[in-house]
Short mmCIF file of C-alpha atoms and ligand atoms in Angstrom, two decimals:
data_model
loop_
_atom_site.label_atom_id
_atom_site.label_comp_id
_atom_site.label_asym_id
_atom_site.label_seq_id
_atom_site.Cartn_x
_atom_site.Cartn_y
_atom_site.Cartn_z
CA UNK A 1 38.98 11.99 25.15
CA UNK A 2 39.26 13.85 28.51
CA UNK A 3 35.87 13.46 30.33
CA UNK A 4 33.93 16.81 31.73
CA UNK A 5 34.86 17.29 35.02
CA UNK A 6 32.80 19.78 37.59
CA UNK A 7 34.79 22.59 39.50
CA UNK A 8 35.69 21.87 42.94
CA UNK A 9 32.36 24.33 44.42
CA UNK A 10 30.12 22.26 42.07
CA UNK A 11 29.79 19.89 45.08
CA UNK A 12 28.39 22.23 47.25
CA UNK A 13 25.83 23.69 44.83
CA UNK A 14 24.50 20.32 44.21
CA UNK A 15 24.58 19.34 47.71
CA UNK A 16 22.33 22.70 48.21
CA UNK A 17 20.24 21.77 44.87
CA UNK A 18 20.02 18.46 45.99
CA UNK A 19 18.53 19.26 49.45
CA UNK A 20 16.27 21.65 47.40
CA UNK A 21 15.07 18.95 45.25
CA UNK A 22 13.97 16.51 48.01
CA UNK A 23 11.53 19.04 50.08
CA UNK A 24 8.03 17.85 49.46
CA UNK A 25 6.84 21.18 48.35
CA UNK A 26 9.33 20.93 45.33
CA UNK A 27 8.76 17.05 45.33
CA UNK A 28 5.14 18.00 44.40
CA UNK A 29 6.04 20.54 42.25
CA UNK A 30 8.41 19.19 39.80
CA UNK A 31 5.98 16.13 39.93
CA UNK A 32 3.49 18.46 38.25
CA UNK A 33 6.06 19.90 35.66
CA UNK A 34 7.30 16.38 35.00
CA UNK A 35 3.19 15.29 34.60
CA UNK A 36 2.44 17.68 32.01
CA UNK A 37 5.65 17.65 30.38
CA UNK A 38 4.79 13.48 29.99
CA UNK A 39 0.99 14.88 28.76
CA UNK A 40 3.02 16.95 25.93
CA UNK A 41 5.95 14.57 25.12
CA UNK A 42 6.11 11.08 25.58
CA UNK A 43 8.51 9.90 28.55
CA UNK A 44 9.02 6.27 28.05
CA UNK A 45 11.48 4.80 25.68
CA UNK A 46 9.44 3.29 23.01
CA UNK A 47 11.39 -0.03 22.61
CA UNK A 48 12.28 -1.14 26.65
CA UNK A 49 10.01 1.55 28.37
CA UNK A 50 12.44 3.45 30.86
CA UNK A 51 11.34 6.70 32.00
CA UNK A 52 11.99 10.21 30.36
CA UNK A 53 13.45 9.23 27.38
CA UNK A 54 11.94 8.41 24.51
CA UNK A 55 14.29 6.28 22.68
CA UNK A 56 17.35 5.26 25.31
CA UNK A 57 20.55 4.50 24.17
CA UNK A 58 21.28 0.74 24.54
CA UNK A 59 18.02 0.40 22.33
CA UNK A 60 19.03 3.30 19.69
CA UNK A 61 21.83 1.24 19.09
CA UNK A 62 20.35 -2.46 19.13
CA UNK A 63 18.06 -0.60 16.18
CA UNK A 64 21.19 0.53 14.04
CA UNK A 65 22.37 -2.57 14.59
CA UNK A 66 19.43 -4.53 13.48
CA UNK A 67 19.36 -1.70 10.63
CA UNK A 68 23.36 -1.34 9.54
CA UNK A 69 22.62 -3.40 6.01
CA UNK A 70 19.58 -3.72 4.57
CA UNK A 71 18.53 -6.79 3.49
CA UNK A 72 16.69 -8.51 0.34
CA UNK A 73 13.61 -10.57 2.25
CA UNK A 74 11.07 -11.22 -0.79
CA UNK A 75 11.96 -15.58 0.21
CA UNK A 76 9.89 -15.11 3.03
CA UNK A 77 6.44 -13.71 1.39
CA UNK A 78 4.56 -16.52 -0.49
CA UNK A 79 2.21 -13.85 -1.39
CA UNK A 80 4.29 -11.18 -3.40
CA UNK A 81 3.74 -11.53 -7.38
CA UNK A 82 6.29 -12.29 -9.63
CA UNK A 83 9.32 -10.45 -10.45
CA UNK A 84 8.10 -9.43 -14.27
CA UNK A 85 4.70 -8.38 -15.21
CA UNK A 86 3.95 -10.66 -18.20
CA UNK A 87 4.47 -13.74 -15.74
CA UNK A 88 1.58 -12.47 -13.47
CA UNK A 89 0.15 -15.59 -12.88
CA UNK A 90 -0.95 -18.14 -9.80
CA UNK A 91 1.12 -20.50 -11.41
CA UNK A 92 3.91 -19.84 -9.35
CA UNK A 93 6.89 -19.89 -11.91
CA UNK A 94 9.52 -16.68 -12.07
CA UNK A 95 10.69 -15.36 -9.08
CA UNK A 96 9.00 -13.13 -6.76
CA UNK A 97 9.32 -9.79 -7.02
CA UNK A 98 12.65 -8.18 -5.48
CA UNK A 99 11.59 -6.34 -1.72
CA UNK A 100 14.44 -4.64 0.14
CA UNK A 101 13.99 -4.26 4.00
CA UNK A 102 15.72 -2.41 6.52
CA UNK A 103 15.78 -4.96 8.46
CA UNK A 104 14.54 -7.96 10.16
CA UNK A 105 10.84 -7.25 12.04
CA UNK A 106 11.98 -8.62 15.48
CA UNK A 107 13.15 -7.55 19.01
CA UNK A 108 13.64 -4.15 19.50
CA UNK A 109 13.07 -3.13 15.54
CA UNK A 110 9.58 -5.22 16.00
CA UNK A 111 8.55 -3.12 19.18
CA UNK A 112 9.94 0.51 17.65
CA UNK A 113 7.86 -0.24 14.47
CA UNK A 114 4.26 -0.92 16.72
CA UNK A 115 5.06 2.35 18.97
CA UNK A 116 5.15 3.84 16.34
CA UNK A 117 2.60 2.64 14.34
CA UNK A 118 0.01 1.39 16.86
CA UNK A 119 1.15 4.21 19.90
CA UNK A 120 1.30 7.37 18.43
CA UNK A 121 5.28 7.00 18.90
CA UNK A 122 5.96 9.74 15.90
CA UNK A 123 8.55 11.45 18.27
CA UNK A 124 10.53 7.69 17.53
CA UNK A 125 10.40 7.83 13.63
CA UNK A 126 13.48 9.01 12.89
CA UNK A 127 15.48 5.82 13.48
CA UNK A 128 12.80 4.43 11.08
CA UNK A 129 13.46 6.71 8.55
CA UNK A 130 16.62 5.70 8.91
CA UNK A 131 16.23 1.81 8.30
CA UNK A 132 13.67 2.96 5.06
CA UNK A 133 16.08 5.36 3.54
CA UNK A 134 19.00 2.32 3.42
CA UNK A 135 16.46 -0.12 2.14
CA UNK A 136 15.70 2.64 -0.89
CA UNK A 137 19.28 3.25 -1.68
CA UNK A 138 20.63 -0.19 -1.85
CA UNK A 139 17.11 -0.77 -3.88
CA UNK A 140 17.44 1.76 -5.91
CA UNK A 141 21.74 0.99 -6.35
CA UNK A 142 20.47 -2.19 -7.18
CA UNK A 143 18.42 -1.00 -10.41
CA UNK A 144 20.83 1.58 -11.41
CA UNK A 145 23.72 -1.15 -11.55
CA UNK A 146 20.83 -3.08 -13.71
CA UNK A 147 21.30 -0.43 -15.98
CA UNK A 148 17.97 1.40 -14.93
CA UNK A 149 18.05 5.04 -15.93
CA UNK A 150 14.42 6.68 -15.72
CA UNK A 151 12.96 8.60 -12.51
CA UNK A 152 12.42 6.40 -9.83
CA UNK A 153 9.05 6.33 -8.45
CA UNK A 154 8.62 5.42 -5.28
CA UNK A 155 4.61 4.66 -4.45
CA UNK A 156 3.78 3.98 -0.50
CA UNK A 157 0.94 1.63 -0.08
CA UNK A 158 -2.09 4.23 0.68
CA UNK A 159 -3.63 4.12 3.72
CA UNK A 160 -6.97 2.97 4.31
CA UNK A 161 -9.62 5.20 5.16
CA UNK A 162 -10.24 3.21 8.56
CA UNK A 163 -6.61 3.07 9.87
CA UNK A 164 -6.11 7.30 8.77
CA UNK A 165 -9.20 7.94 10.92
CA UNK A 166 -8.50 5.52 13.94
CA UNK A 167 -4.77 6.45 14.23
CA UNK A 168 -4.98 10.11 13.33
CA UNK A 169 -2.15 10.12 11.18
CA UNK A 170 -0.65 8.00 8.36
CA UNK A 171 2.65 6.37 9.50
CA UNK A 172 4.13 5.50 6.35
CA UNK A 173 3.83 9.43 4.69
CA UNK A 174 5.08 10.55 8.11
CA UNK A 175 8.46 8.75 7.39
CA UNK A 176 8.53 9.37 3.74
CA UNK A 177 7.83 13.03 4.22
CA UNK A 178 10.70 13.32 6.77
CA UNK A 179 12.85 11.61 3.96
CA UNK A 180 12.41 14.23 1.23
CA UNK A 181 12.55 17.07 4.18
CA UNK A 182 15.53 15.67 4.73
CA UNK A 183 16.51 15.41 1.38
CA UNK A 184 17.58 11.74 2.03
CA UNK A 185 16.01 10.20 -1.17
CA UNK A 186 18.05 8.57 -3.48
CA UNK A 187 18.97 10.82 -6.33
CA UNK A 188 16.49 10.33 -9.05
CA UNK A 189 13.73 8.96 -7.05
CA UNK A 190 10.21 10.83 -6.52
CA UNK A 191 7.72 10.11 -4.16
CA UNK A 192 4.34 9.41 -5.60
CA UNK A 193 2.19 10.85 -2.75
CA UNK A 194 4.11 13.58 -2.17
CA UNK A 195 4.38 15.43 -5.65
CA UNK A 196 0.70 16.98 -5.63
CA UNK A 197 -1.32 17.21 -8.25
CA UNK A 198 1.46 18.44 -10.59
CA UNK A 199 1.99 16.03 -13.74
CA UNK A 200 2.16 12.83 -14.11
CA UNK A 201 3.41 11.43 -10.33
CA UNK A 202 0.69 13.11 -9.08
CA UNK A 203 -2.11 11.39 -10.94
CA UNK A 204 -0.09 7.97 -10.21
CA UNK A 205 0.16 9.18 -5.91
CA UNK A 206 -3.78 9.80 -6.26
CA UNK A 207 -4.73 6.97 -8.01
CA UNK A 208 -4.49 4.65 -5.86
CA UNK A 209 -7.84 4.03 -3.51
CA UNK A 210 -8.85 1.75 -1.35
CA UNK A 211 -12.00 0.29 -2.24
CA UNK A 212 -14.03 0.01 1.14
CA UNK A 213 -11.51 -1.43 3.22
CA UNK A 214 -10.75 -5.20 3.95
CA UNK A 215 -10.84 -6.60 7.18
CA UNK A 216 -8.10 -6.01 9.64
CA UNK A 217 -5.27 -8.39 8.67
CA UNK A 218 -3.81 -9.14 12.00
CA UNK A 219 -4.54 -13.12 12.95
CA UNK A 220 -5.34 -14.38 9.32
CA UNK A 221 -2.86 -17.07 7.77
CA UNK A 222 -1.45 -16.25 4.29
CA UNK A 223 -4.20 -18.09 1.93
CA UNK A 224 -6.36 -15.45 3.93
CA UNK A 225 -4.64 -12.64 3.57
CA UNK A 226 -4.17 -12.85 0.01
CA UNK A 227 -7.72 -13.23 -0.39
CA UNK A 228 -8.67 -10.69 2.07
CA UNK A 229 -6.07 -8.22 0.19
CA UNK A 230 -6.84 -9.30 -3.62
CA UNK A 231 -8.89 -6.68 -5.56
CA UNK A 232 -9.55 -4.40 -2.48
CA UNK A 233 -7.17 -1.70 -4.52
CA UNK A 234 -7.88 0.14 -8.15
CA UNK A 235 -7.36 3.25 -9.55
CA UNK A 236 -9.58 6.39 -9.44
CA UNK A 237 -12.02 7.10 -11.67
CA UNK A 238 -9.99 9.34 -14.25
CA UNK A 239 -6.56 8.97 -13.32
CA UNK A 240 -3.73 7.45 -15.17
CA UNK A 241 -0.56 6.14 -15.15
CA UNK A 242 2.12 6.80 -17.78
CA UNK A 243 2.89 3.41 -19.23
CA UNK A 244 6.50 2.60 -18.61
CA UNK A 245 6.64 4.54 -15.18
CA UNK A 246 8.89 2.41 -13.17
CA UNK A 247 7.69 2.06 -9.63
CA UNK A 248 9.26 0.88 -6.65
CA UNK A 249 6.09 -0.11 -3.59
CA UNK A 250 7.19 1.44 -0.42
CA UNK A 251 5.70 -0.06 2.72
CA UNK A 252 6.54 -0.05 6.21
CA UNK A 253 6.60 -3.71 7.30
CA UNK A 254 6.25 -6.77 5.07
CA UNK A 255 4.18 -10.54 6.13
CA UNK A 256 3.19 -12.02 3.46
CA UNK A 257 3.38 -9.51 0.65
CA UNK A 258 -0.32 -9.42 -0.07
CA UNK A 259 -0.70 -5.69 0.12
CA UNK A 260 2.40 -4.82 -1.59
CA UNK A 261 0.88 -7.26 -4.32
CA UNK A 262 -2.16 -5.52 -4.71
CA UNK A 263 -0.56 -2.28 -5.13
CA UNK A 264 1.65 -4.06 -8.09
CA UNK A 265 -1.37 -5.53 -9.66
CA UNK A 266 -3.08 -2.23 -10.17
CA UNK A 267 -0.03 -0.18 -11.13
CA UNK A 268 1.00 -3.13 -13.48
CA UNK A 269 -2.68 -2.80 -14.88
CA UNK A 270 -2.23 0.78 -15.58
CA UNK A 271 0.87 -0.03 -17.50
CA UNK A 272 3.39 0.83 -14.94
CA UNK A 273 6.31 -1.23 -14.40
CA UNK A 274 6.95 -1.89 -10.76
CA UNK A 275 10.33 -2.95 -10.70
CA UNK A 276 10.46 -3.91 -6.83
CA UNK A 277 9.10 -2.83 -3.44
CA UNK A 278 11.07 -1.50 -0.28
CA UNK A 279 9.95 -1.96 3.30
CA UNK A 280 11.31 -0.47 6.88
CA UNK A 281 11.04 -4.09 8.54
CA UNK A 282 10.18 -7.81 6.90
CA UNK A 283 8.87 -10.66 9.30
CA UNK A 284 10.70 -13.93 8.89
CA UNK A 285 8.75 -17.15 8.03
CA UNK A 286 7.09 -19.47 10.79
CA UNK A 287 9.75 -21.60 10.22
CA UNK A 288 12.80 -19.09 10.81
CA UNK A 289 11.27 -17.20 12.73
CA UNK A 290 12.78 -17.18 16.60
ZN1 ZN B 1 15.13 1.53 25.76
#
């Protein structure tokens, strides 16, 4: 590929631009421009912080790297209920139910995921859109090889009250919405949330409600969090679920599995069969862990 190359007078015109550029009336001027440009659109790449970008290209690419093949990460999360419903249990036999991530929650995935979660990053979703869209496909290739043939649908883990109000906007829809604008679902799948109040997908998206929030997560150990998470979930008064609706739990990164057990537990309640759960990013155990 032949690079671009600039015409011969180019020089001059940049020389002129150039001297332009550095006079301190300009100086101050395209410091203003670049100041409320940076007040409307973020400026810093979200992952290593370098100015007026906001995703730069070495750490684009360590994300689709860290993102190429999605992986199956349910060994790491003591806290995820079993694979089948009738083996719901604390007994600990069967195995867990099947979660597909993206990828691994670490370096520069770890830091895209909490801009844009915890930074009002939403200009850096797409990448993470990305990572959740290959975790539903190979989840959902994965049940279809199974021989699973009925709609697919895919229920994110609501957001709490709390979080909607402190953030200002729910990080999880955000990427799932871009997904079906997209038209990047797998074929066959329907998001719960995002169907309205038509039928039966609908009831299912609504039904789901926090019940008075738990405590924020962050800095509890596993017995904790399961306890913190257990029972804080049910469905609305007068909605239902169509037994038999297969569900796959969407969720944007996965610790111990507590939530995305909740979220099973009530769907599996309401006759539902959740089938798996899919998540942009999965933390590693302690022990793994780098
Ligand atoms: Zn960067």
């Amino acid at each position: 590929m032949n690079a671009f190359r600039f015409p011969p007078w180019w020089r001059g015109v940049a020389g002129h631009l150039d001297a332009v550029r550095m006079r301190p009336d300009v100086q101050t001027f395209t410091d203003a421009i670049v100041g409320f440009w940076s007040l409307l659109f973020p400026t810093e790449c979200a992952v290593c912080g370098r100015l007026l970008i906001s995703l730069c290209p070495e750490c684009l690419s360590a994300i689709r790297q860290a993102t190429v093949r999605p992986v199956r990460v349910e060994r790491g999360a003591p806290a995820l209920p079993p694979a089948l419903g009738e083996l719901e249990s604390s007994t600990g036999l069967g195995d867990p139910l099947p979660v597909t991530a993206g990828g691994h929650y670490r370096s520069a995935l770890a830091r895209l995921v909490l801009a844009y979660k915890n930074h009002h990053r939403t200009d850096v979703g797409r990448p993470l859109q990305a990572a959740l869209a290959g975790a539903l496909h190979s989840a959902v290739e994965g049940l279809r090889q199974g021989g699973e043939t009925a709609v697919i649908l895919l229920v994110p883990v609501p957001a709490k009250g709390v979080s909607l109000r402190r953030r200002g906007y729910d990080p999880l829809g955000l990427l799932l919405d871009g997904l079906v604008r997209r038209g990047e679902l797998p074929a066959d799948c329907l998001p719960a949330r995002l169907v309205g109040h038509r039928g039966v997908t609908g009831r299912l998206a609504s039904a789901l409600a926090g019940r008075g929030g738990p405590q924020h997560q962050k800095g509890l150990g596993s017995a904790q969090r399961r306890a913190n998470v257990r029972f804080t979930m049910s469905l609305r008064r007068g909605r239902r679920v169509i037994p038999g609706a297969v569900c796959l739990v969407v969720d944007d990164v996965l610790t111990t599995g507590a939530t995305i057990a909740e979220v099973t537990r009530v769907l599996r309640l309401a006759g539902a069969e959740v089938t798996g759960a899919v998540v942009v990013a999965a933390t590693e155990p302690p022990s793994r862990a780098e």
